Amino acid sequence: DAGITQSPRHKVTETGTPVTLRCHQTENHRYMYWYRQDPGHGLRLIHYSYGVKDTDKGEVSDGYSVSRSKTEDFLLTLESATSSQTSVYFCAITTSLGNEQFFGPGTRLTVL
Amino acid sequence: GENVEQHPSTLSVQEGDSAVIKCTYSDSASNYFPWYKQELGKRPQLIIDIRSNVGEKKDQRIAVTLNKTAKHFSLHITETQPEDSAVYFCAAGYSGNTPLVFGKGTRLSVIA
């Protein structure tokens, strides 16, 4: 599992509330990514990071922010959750050795 | 930006038959093409990948072919088994260290 954990694994929240999802890795990987998965859309990139404090936007970044103050943690924040952000969120890393991307277990977020 | 198209969206095969899933991409600068298998409620799992310096790669019953001139790549599964039933995603990127763009997925059903 490339040492990736995500928390929480499930969350139900209300429209307008802030939400932070955490991705934690234990193997010192430099590159980390947040994707969302929705039926009919596959996986779409939200934000990614290529090192501590180095982040960039992806295809569907509106309404999301990220932070990476430590190598091991990549946080995704929904400042004011909307129903359109109901989705499954996957964190991913790239391994240093093989340059392959592996996914975390996912977080299922429901915004009511 | 990159755009990845994947076909078919659903595929049913008899156990023991072969299955082929095809993807096309738009950005000729893409050099890395992984395939992921996702079972219901689980994370996408990397099953095979190919880089642009090779045309074909095999791993037991799974093979991937790449045609850079035509900008398409395919996944071939031979001697299919019921446990091959899942959703398969293709993706394209500049390298394993860069964000991936995913196809919308193919739901493969292997009928015993």
PDB file of C-alpha atoms in Angstrom:
ATOM      1  CA  ASP A   1       0.000   0.000   0.000  1.00  0.00           C
ATOM      2  CA  ALA A   2       3.103   2.260  -0.304  1.00  0.00           C
ATOM      3  CA  GLY A   3       2.588   3.399   3.291  1.00  0.00           C
ATOM      4  CA  ILE A   4      -0.352   5.703   2.524  1.00  0.00           C
ATOM      5  CA  THR A   5      -3.217   6.341   4.923  1.00  0.00           C
ATOM      6  CA  GLN A   6      -6.153   8.713   4.623  1.00  0.00           C
ATOM      7  CA  SER A   7      -8.355  10.160   7.341  1.00  0.00           C
ATOM      8  CA  PRO A   8     -11.181  10.206   7.881  1.00  0.00           C
ATOM      9  CA  ARG A   9     -12.287   7.265   5.747  1.00  0.00           C
ATOM     10  CA  HIS A  10     -15.915   8.398   5.781  1.00  0.00           C
ATOM     11  CA  LYS A  11     -17.442  11.787   6.540  1.00  0.00           C
ATOM     12  CA  VAL A  12     -20.889  13.289   6.325  1.00  0.00           C
ATOM     13  CA  THR A  13     -21.110  17.051   6.616  1.00  0.00           C
ATOM     14  CA  GLU A  14     -23.476  19.903   5.857  1.00  0.00           C
ATOM     15  CA  THR A  15     -23.335  22.489   3.119  1.00  0.00           C
ATOM     16  CA  GLY A  16     -21.254  25.498   4.105  1.00  0.00           C
ATOM     17  CA  THR A  17     -19.065  23.775   6.679  1.00  0.00           C
ATOM     18  CA  PRO A  18     -15.274  23.542   6.331  1.00  0.00           C
ATOM     19  CA  VAL A  19     -13.765  20.096   5.848  1.00  0.00           C
ATOM     20  CA  THR A  20     -10.142  18.936   5.922  1.00  0.00           C
ATOM     21  CA  LEU A  21      -8.997  15.578   4.602  1.00  0.00           C
ATOM     22  CA  ARG A  22      -5.602  14.224   5.512  1.00  0.00           C
ATOM     23  CA  CYS A  23      -3.192  12.087   3.521  1.00  0.00           C
ATOM     24  CA  HIS A  24      -0.279  10.636   5.453  1.00  0.00           C
ATOM     25  CA  GLN A  25       2.668   8.672   4.071  1.00  0.00           C
ATOM     26  CA  THR A  26       5.532   7.054   5.904  1.00  0.00           C
ATOM     27  CA  GLU A  27       8.067   6.466   3.118  1.00  0.00           C
ATOM     28  CA  ASN A  28       9.347   9.983   2.414  1.00  0.00           C
ATOM     29  CA  HIS A  29       7.824  10.238  -1.078  1.00  0.00           C
ATOM     30  CA  ARG A  30       8.304  13.648  -2.630  1.00  0.00           C
ATOM     31  CA  TYR A  31       5.311  13.750  -5.001  1.00  0.00           C
ATOM     32  CA  MET A  32       1.743  13.627  -3.689  1.00  0.00           C
ATOM     33  CA  TYR A  33      -1.628  14.118  -5.388  1.00  0.00           C
ATOM     34  CA  TRP A  34      -5.303  14.555  -4.596  1.00  0.00           C
ATOM     35  CA  TYR A  35      -7.860  13.127  -7.033  1.00  0.00           C
ATOM     36  CA  ARG A  36     -11.622  12.898  -6.836  1.00  0.00           C
ATOM     37  CA  GLN A  37     -13.635  10.054  -8.301  1.00  0.00           C
ATOM     38  CA  ASP A  38     -17.197  10.460  -9.517  1.00  0.00           C
ATOM     39  CA  PRO A  39     -19.394   8.113 -11.564  1.00  0.00           C
ATOM     40  CA  GLY A  40     -18.969   8.812 -15.264  1.00  0.00           C
ATOM     41  CA  HIS A  41     -15.912  10.998 -14.748  1.00  0.00           C
ATOM     42  CA  GLY A  42     -13.192   8.615 -13.703  1.00  0.00           C
ATOM     43  CA  LEU A  43     -10.445  10.156 -11.588  1.00  0.00           C
ATOM     44  CA  ARG A  44      -9.747  13.881 -11.840  1.00  0.00           C
ATOM     45  CA  LEU A  45      -6.810  15.787 -10.373  1.00  0.00           C
ATOM     46  CA  ILE A  46      -7.580  18.436  -7.744  1.00  0.00           C
ATOM     47  CA  HIS A  47      -4.125  19.556  -6.549  1.00  0.00           C
ATOM     48  CA  TYR A  48      -0.665  18.093  -6.372  1.00  0.00           C
ATOM     49  CA  SER A  49       2.599  18.677  -4.533  1.00  0.00           C
ATOM     50  CA  TYR A  50       6.194  18.198  -5.584  1.00  0.00           C
ATOM     51  CA  GLY A  51       7.684  18.947  -2.185  1.00  0.00           C
ATOM     52  CA  VAL A  52       7.167  20.723   1.101  1.00  0.00           C
ATOM     53  CA  LYS A  53       5.332  23.994   0.481  1.00  0.00           C
ATOM     54  CA  ASP A  54       5.357  23.353  -3.308  1.00  0.00           C
ATOM     55  CA  THR A  55       1.860  22.772  -4.662  1.00  0.00           C
ATOM     56  CA  ASP A  56      -0.001  23.352  -7.891  1.00  0.00           C
ATOM     57  CA  LYS A  57      -3.568  23.254  -9.169  1.00  0.00           C
ATOM     58  CA  GLY A  58      -5.169  20.476 -11.143  1.00  0.00           C
ATOM     59  CA  GLU A  59      -8.146  20.193 -13.449  1.00  0.00           C
ATOM     60  CA  VAL A  60     -10.860  20.624 -10.779  1.00  0.00           C
ATOM     61  CA  SER A  61      -9.238  22.842  -8.123  1.00  0.00           C
ATOM     62  CA  ASP A  62     -12.055  25.392  -7.645  1.00  0.00           C
ATOM     63  CA  GLY A  63     -13.384  25.264  -4.072  1.00  0.00           C
ATOM     64  CA  TYR A  64     -10.358  23.363  -2.763  1.00  0.00           C
ATOM     65  CA  SER A  65      -7.075  24.359  -1.142  1.00  0.00           C
ATOM     66  CA  VAL A  66      -4.102  22.275  -0.043  1.00  0.00           C
ATOM     67  CA  SER A  67      -1.163  22.515   2.291  1.00  0.00           C
ATOM     68  CA  ARG A  68       2.029  20.558   2.718  1.00  0.00           C
ATOM     69  CA  SER A  69       4.091  21.731   5.664  1.00  0.00           C
ATOM     70  CA  LYS A  70       5.735  18.317   6.205  1.00  0.00           C
ATOM     71  CA  THR A  71       6.856  15.684   3.699  1.00  0.00           C
ATOM     72  CA  GLU A  72       4.560  13.081   5.202  1.00  0.00           C
ATOM     73  CA  ASP A  73       1.287  15.042   5.250  1.00  0.00           C
ATOM     74  CA  PHE A  74      -0.764  16.507   2.390  1.00  0.00           C
ATOM     75  CA  LEU A  75      -3.987  18.184   3.505  1.00  0.00           C
ATOM     76  CA  LEU A  76      -6.988  18.939   1.313  1.00  0.00           C
ATOM     77  CA  THR A  77      -9.418  21.592   2.575  1.00  0.00           C
ATOM     78  CA  LEU A  78     -12.904  22.411   1.400  1.00  0.00           C
ATOM     79  CA  GLU A  79     -13.383  25.921   2.772  1.00  0.00           C
ATOM     80  CA  SER A  80     -17.172  25.808   2.470  1.00  0.00           C
ATOM     81  CA  ALA A  81     -18.440  22.415   1.369  1.00  0.00           C
ATOM     82  CA  THR A  82     -21.093  22.176  -1.366  1.00  0.00           C
ATOM     83  CA  SER A  83     -23.200  19.210  -2.487  1.00  0.00           C
ATOM     84  CA  SER A  84     -21.203  19.057  -5.743  1.00  0.00           C
ATOM     85  CA  GLN A  85     -18.172  18.104  -3.653  1.00  0.00           C
ATOM     86  CA  THR A  86     -19.808  14.859  -2.580  1.00  0.00           C
ATOM     87  CA  SER A  87     -17.313  12.347  -3.931  1.00  0.00           C
ATOM     88  CA  VAL A  88     -14.649   9.785  -3.133  1.00  0.00           C
ATOM     89  CA  TYR A  89     -11.277  11.447  -2.609  1.00  0.00           C
ATOM     90  CA  PHE A  90      -8.060   9.564  -3.279  1.00  0.00           C
ATOM     91  CA  CYS A  91      -4.582  10.595  -2.320  1.00  0.00           C
ATOM     92  CA  ALA A  92      -1.688   9.221  -4.376  1.00  0.00           C
ATOM     93  CA  ILE A  93       2.077   9.227  -4.237  1.00  0.00           C
ATOM     94  CA  THR A  94       4.849   8.592  -6.738  1.00  0.00           C
ATOM     95  CA  THR A  95       7.539   6.202  -5.636  1.00  0.00           C
ATOM     96  CA  SER A  96      11.095   7.449  -5.805  1.00  0.00           C
ATOM     97  CA  LEU A  97      12.430   4.212  -7.235  1.00  0.00           C
ATOM     98  CA  GLY A  98      10.031   3.220 -10.002  1.00  0.00           C
ATOM     99  CA  ASN A  99       8.249   6.505 -10.674  1.00  0.00           C
ATOM    100  CA  GLU A 100       4.912   4.739 -10.295  1.00  0.00           C
ATOM    101  CA  GLN A 101       1.762   6.203  -8.730  1.00  0.00           C
ATOM    102  CA  PHE A 102       0.005   4.378  -5.930  1.00  0.00           C
ATOM    103  CA  PHE A 103      -3.251   5.322  -4.287  1.00  0.00           C
ATOM    104  CA  GLY A 104      -4.380   5.589  -0.709  1.00  0.00           C
ATOM    105  CA  PRO A 105      -7.555   3.831   0.505  1.00  0.00           C
ATOM    106  CA  GLY A 106      -9.824   6.819  -0.185  1.00  0.00           C
ATOM    107  CA  THR A 107     -12.203   9.040   1.767  1.00  0.00           C
ATOM    108  CA  ARG A 108     -15.921   8.965   1.035  1.00  0.00           C
ATOM    109  CA  LEU A 109     -17.326  12.468   1.633  1.00  0.00           C
ATOM    110  CA  THR A 110     -21.031  13.247   1.621  1.00  0.00           C
ATOM    111  CA  VAL A 111     -22.174  16.874   1.733  1.00  0.00           C
ATOM    112  CA  LEU A 112     -25.862  17.236   2.635  1.00  0.00           C
TER     113      LEU A 112
ATOM    114  CA  GLY B   1      -4.071  19.803 -21.945  1.00  0.00           C
ATOM    115  CA  GLU B   2      -4.097  16.040 -22.184  1.00  0.00           C
ATOM    116  CA  ASN B   3      -7.333  14.209 -22.961  1.00  0.00           C
ATOM    117  CA  VAL B   4      -7.715  10.434 -22.645  1.00  0.00           C
ATOM    118  CA  GLU B   5     -10.574   8.527 -24.254  1.00  0.00           C
ATOM    119  CA  GLN B   6     -11.289   4.918 -23.206  1.00  0.00           C
ATOM    120  CA  HIS B   7     -13.433   2.288 -24.923  1.00  0.00           C
ATOM    121  CA  PRO B   8     -15.575   0.343 -24.371  1.00  0.00           C
ATOM    122  CA  SER B   9     -17.273   1.602 -21.211  1.00  0.00           C
ATOM    123  CA  THR B  10     -18.578  -1.907 -20.457  1.00  0.00           C
ATOM    124  CA  LEU B  11     -17.310  -5.291 -21.593  1.00  0.00           C
ATOM    125  CA  SER B  12     -18.640  -8.780 -20.927  1.00  0.00           C
ATOM    126  CA  VAL B  13     -16.642 -11.868 -21.812  1.00  0.00           C
ATOM    127  CA  GLN B  14     -16.920 -15.574 -21.131  1.00  0.00           C
ATOM    128  CA  GLU B  15     -14.419 -17.082 -18.746  1.00  0.00           C
ATOM    129  CA  GLY B  16     -11.326 -18.142 -20.657  1.00  0.00           C
ATOM    130  CA  ASP B  17     -11.823 -15.629 -23.464  1.00  0.00           C
ATOM    131  CA  SER B  18      -9.629 -12.578 -24.048  1.00  0.00           C
ATOM    132  CA  ALA B  19     -10.547  -8.974 -23.248  1.00  0.00           C
ATOM    133  CA  VAL B  20      -9.174  -5.865 -24.926  1.00  0.00           C
ATOM    134  CA  ILE B  21      -9.581  -2.289 -23.711  1.00  0.00           C
ATOM    135  CA  LYS B  22      -8.404   0.625 -25.831  1.00  0.00           C
ATOM    136  CA  CYS B  23      -7.357   4.173 -25.009  1.00  0.00           C
ATOM    137  CA  THR B  24      -6.350   7.167 -27.083  1.00  0.00           C
ATOM    138  CA  TYR B  25      -4.556  10.270 -25.879  1.00  0.00           C
ATOM    139  CA  SER B  26      -4.106  13.741 -27.324  1.00  0.00           C
ATOM    140  CA  ASP B  27      -0.767  15.094 -26.052  1.00  0.00           C
ATOM    141  CA  SER B  28       2.173  13.735 -28.011  1.00  0.00           C
ATOM    142  CA  ALA B  29       4.474  14.733 -25.116  1.00  0.00           C
ATOM    143  CA  SER B  30       2.957  12.037 -22.858  1.00  0.00           C
ATOM    144  CA  ASN B  31       5.442   9.266 -22.169  1.00  0.00           C
ATOM    145  CA  TYR B  32       3.958   7.200 -19.363  1.00  0.00           C
ATOM    146  CA  PHE B  33       0.844   5.017 -19.647  1.00  0.00           C
ATOM    147  CA  PRO B  34      -0.308   3.037 -16.603  1.00  0.00           C
ATOM    148  CA  TRP B  35      -3.348   0.806 -16.192  1.00  0.00           C
ATOM    149  CA  TYR B  36      -5.274   0.471 -12.943  1.00  0.00           C
ATOM    150  CA  LYS B  37      -7.783  -2.110 -11.740  1.00  0.00           C
ATOM    151  CA  GLN B  38     -10.420  -1.057  -9.245  1.00  0.00           C
ATOM    152  CA  GLU B  39     -12.675  -3.462  -7.408  1.00  0.00           C
ATOM    153  CA  LEU B  40     -15.889  -2.247  -5.825  1.00  0.00           C
ATOM    154  CA  GLY B  41     -15.208  -0.028  -2.820  1.00  0.00           C
ATOM    155  CA  LYS B  42     -11.433  -0.350  -3.135  1.00  0.00           C
ATOM    156  CA  ARG B  43      -8.590   1.869  -4.276  1.00  0.00           C
ATOM    157  CA  PRO B  44      -7.280   1.747  -7.870  1.00  0.00           C
ATOM    158  CA  GLN B  45      -4.426  -0.749  -8.067  1.00  0.00           C
ATOM    159  CA  LEU B  46      -1.601  -0.400 -10.603  1.00  0.00           C
ATOM    160  CA  ILE B  47      -1.499  -3.579 -12.693  1.00  0.00           C
ATOM    161  CA  ILE B  48       0.886  -2.705 -15.512  1.00  0.00           C
ATOM    162  CA  ASP B  49       2.456   0.328 -17.134  1.00  0.00           C
ATOM    163  CA  ILE B  50       4.393   1.158 -20.258  1.00  0.00           C
ATOM    164  CA  ARG B  51       6.748   3.944 -21.162  1.00  0.00           C
ATOM    165  CA  SER B  52       7.217   5.398 -24.602  1.00  0.00           C
ATOM    166  CA  ASN B  53      10.536   3.727 -25.280  1.00  0.00           C
ATOM    167  CA  VAL B  54       8.863   0.313 -25.598  1.00  0.00           C
ATOM    168  CA  GLY B  55       5.996  -0.912 -27.771  1.00  0.00           C
ATOM    169  CA  GLU B  56       4.732  -3.850 -25.721  1.00  0.00           C
ATOM    170  CA  LYS B  57       5.014  -5.182 -22.205  1.00  0.00           C
ATOM    171  CA  LYS B  58       3.699  -8.444 -20.748  1.00  0.00           C
ATOM    172  CA  ASP B  59       3.114  -9.705 -17.247  1.00  0.00           C
ATOM    173  CA  GLN B  60       1.630 -13.197 -17.158  1.00  0.00           C
ATOM    174  CA  ARG B  61      -1.930 -12.905 -18.568  1.00  0.00           C
ATOM    175  CA  ILE B  62      -1.782  -9.133 -18.973  1.00  0.00           C
ATOM    176  CA  ALA B  63      -0.144  -7.198 -21.791  1.00  0.00           C
ATOM    177  CA  VAL B  64      -0.119  -3.577 -22.865  1.00  0.00           C
ATOM    178  CA  THR B  65       0.724  -2.265 -26.326  1.00  0.00           C
ATOM    179  CA  LEU B  66       1.591   1.305 -27.267  1.00  0.00           C
ATOM    180  CA  ASN B  67       1.475   3.009 -30.652  1.00  0.00           C
ATOM    181  CA  LYS B  68       2.956   6.488 -30.214  1.00  0.00           C
ATOM    182  CA  THR B  69       2.424   7.463 -33.834  1.00  0.00           C
ATOM    183  CA  ALA B  70      -1.307   6.840 -33.594  1.00  0.00           C
ATOM    184  CA  LYS B  71      -1.431   7.945 -29.924  1.00  0.00           C
ATOM    185  CA  HIS B  72      -3.217   4.883 -28.655  1.00  0.00           C
ATOM    186  CA  PHE B  73      -2.509   2.105 -26.203  1.00  0.00           C
ATOM    187  CA  SER B  74      -4.373  -1.047 -25.258  1.00  0.00           C
ATOM    188  CA  LEU B  75      -4.729  -3.512 -22.409  1.00  0.00           C
ATOM    189  CA  HIS B  76      -5.021  -7.206 -23.270  1.00  0.00           C
ATOM    190  CA  ILE B  77      -6.124  -9.800 -20.732  1.00  0.00           C
ATOM    191  CA  THR B  78      -5.931 -13.426 -21.847  1.00  0.00           C
ATOM    192  CA  GLU B  79      -7.613 -16.486 -20.309  1.00  0.00           C
ATOM    193  CA  THR B  80      -9.939 -14.283 -18.290  1.00  0.00           C
ATOM    194  CA  GLN B  81     -11.107 -15.451 -14.870  1.00  0.00           C
ATOM    195  CA  PRO B  82     -14.034 -14.290 -12.709  1.00  0.00           C
ATOM    196  CA  GLU B  83     -11.595 -12.449 -10.422  1.00  0.00           C
ATOM    197  CA  ASP B  84     -10.656 -10.230 -13.374  1.00  0.00           C
ATOM    198  CA  SER B  85     -14.108  -8.631 -13.079  1.00  0.00           C
ATOM    199  CA  ALA B  86     -13.534  -4.994 -12.065  1.00  0.00           C
ATOM    200  CA  VAL B  87     -13.323  -1.471 -13.480  1.00  0.00           C
ATOM    201  CA  TYR B  88     -10.146  -0.787 -15.430  1.00  0.00           C
ATOM    202  CA  PHE B  89      -8.717   2.692 -15.961  1.00  0.00           C
ATOM    203  CA  CYS B  90      -6.064   3.808 -18.400  1.00  0.00           C
ATOM    204  CA  ALA B  91      -4.065   6.978 -17.796  1.00  0.00           C
ATOM    205  CA  ALA B  92      -1.435   9.131 -19.453  1.00  0.00           C
ATOM    206  CA  GLY B  93       1.245  11.451 -18.109  1.00  0.00           C
ATOM    207  CA  TYR B  94       4.601  12.960 -18.959  1.00  0.00           C
ATOM    208  CA  SER B  95       6.243  10.645 -16.446  1.00  0.00           C
ATOM    209  CA  GLY B  96       5.406   8.804 -13.256  1.00  0.00           C
ATOM    210  CA  ASN B  97       6.307  11.982 -11.354  1.00  0.00           C
ATOM    211  CA  THR B  98       3.684  14.126 -13.035  1.00  0.00           C
ATOM    212  CA  PRO B  99      -0.093  14.134 -12.561  1.00  0.00           C
ATOM    213  CA  LEU B 100      -1.996  11.561 -14.584  1.00  0.00           C
ATOM    214  CA  VAL B 101      -5.026  12.126 -16.794  1.00  0.00           C
ATOM    215  CA  PHE B 102      -7.408   9.175 -16.603  1.00  0.00           C
ATOM    216  CA  GLY B 103      -9.890   7.634 -18.978  1.00  0.00           C
ATOM    217  CA  LYS B 104     -13.439   7.218 -17.698  1.00  0.00           C
ATOM    218  CA  GLY B 105     -13.040   3.501 -17.081  1.00  0.00           C
ATOM    219  CA  THR B 106     -14.198   0.153 -18.474  1.00  0.00           C
ATOM    220  CA  ARG B 107     -16.369  -2.174 -16.413  1.00  0.00           C
ATOM    221  CA  LEU B 108     -15.252  -5.715 -17.246  1.00  0.00           C
ATOM    222  CA  SER B 109     -17.508  -8.632 -16.350  1.00  0.00           C
ATOM    223  CA  VAL B 110     -16.183 -12.167 -16.739  1.00  0.00           C
ATOM    224  CA  ILE B 111     -19.018 -14.651 -16.892  1.00  0.00           C
ATOM    225  CA  ALA B 112     -18.324 -18.132 -15.523  1.00  0.00           C
TER     226      ALA B 112
END
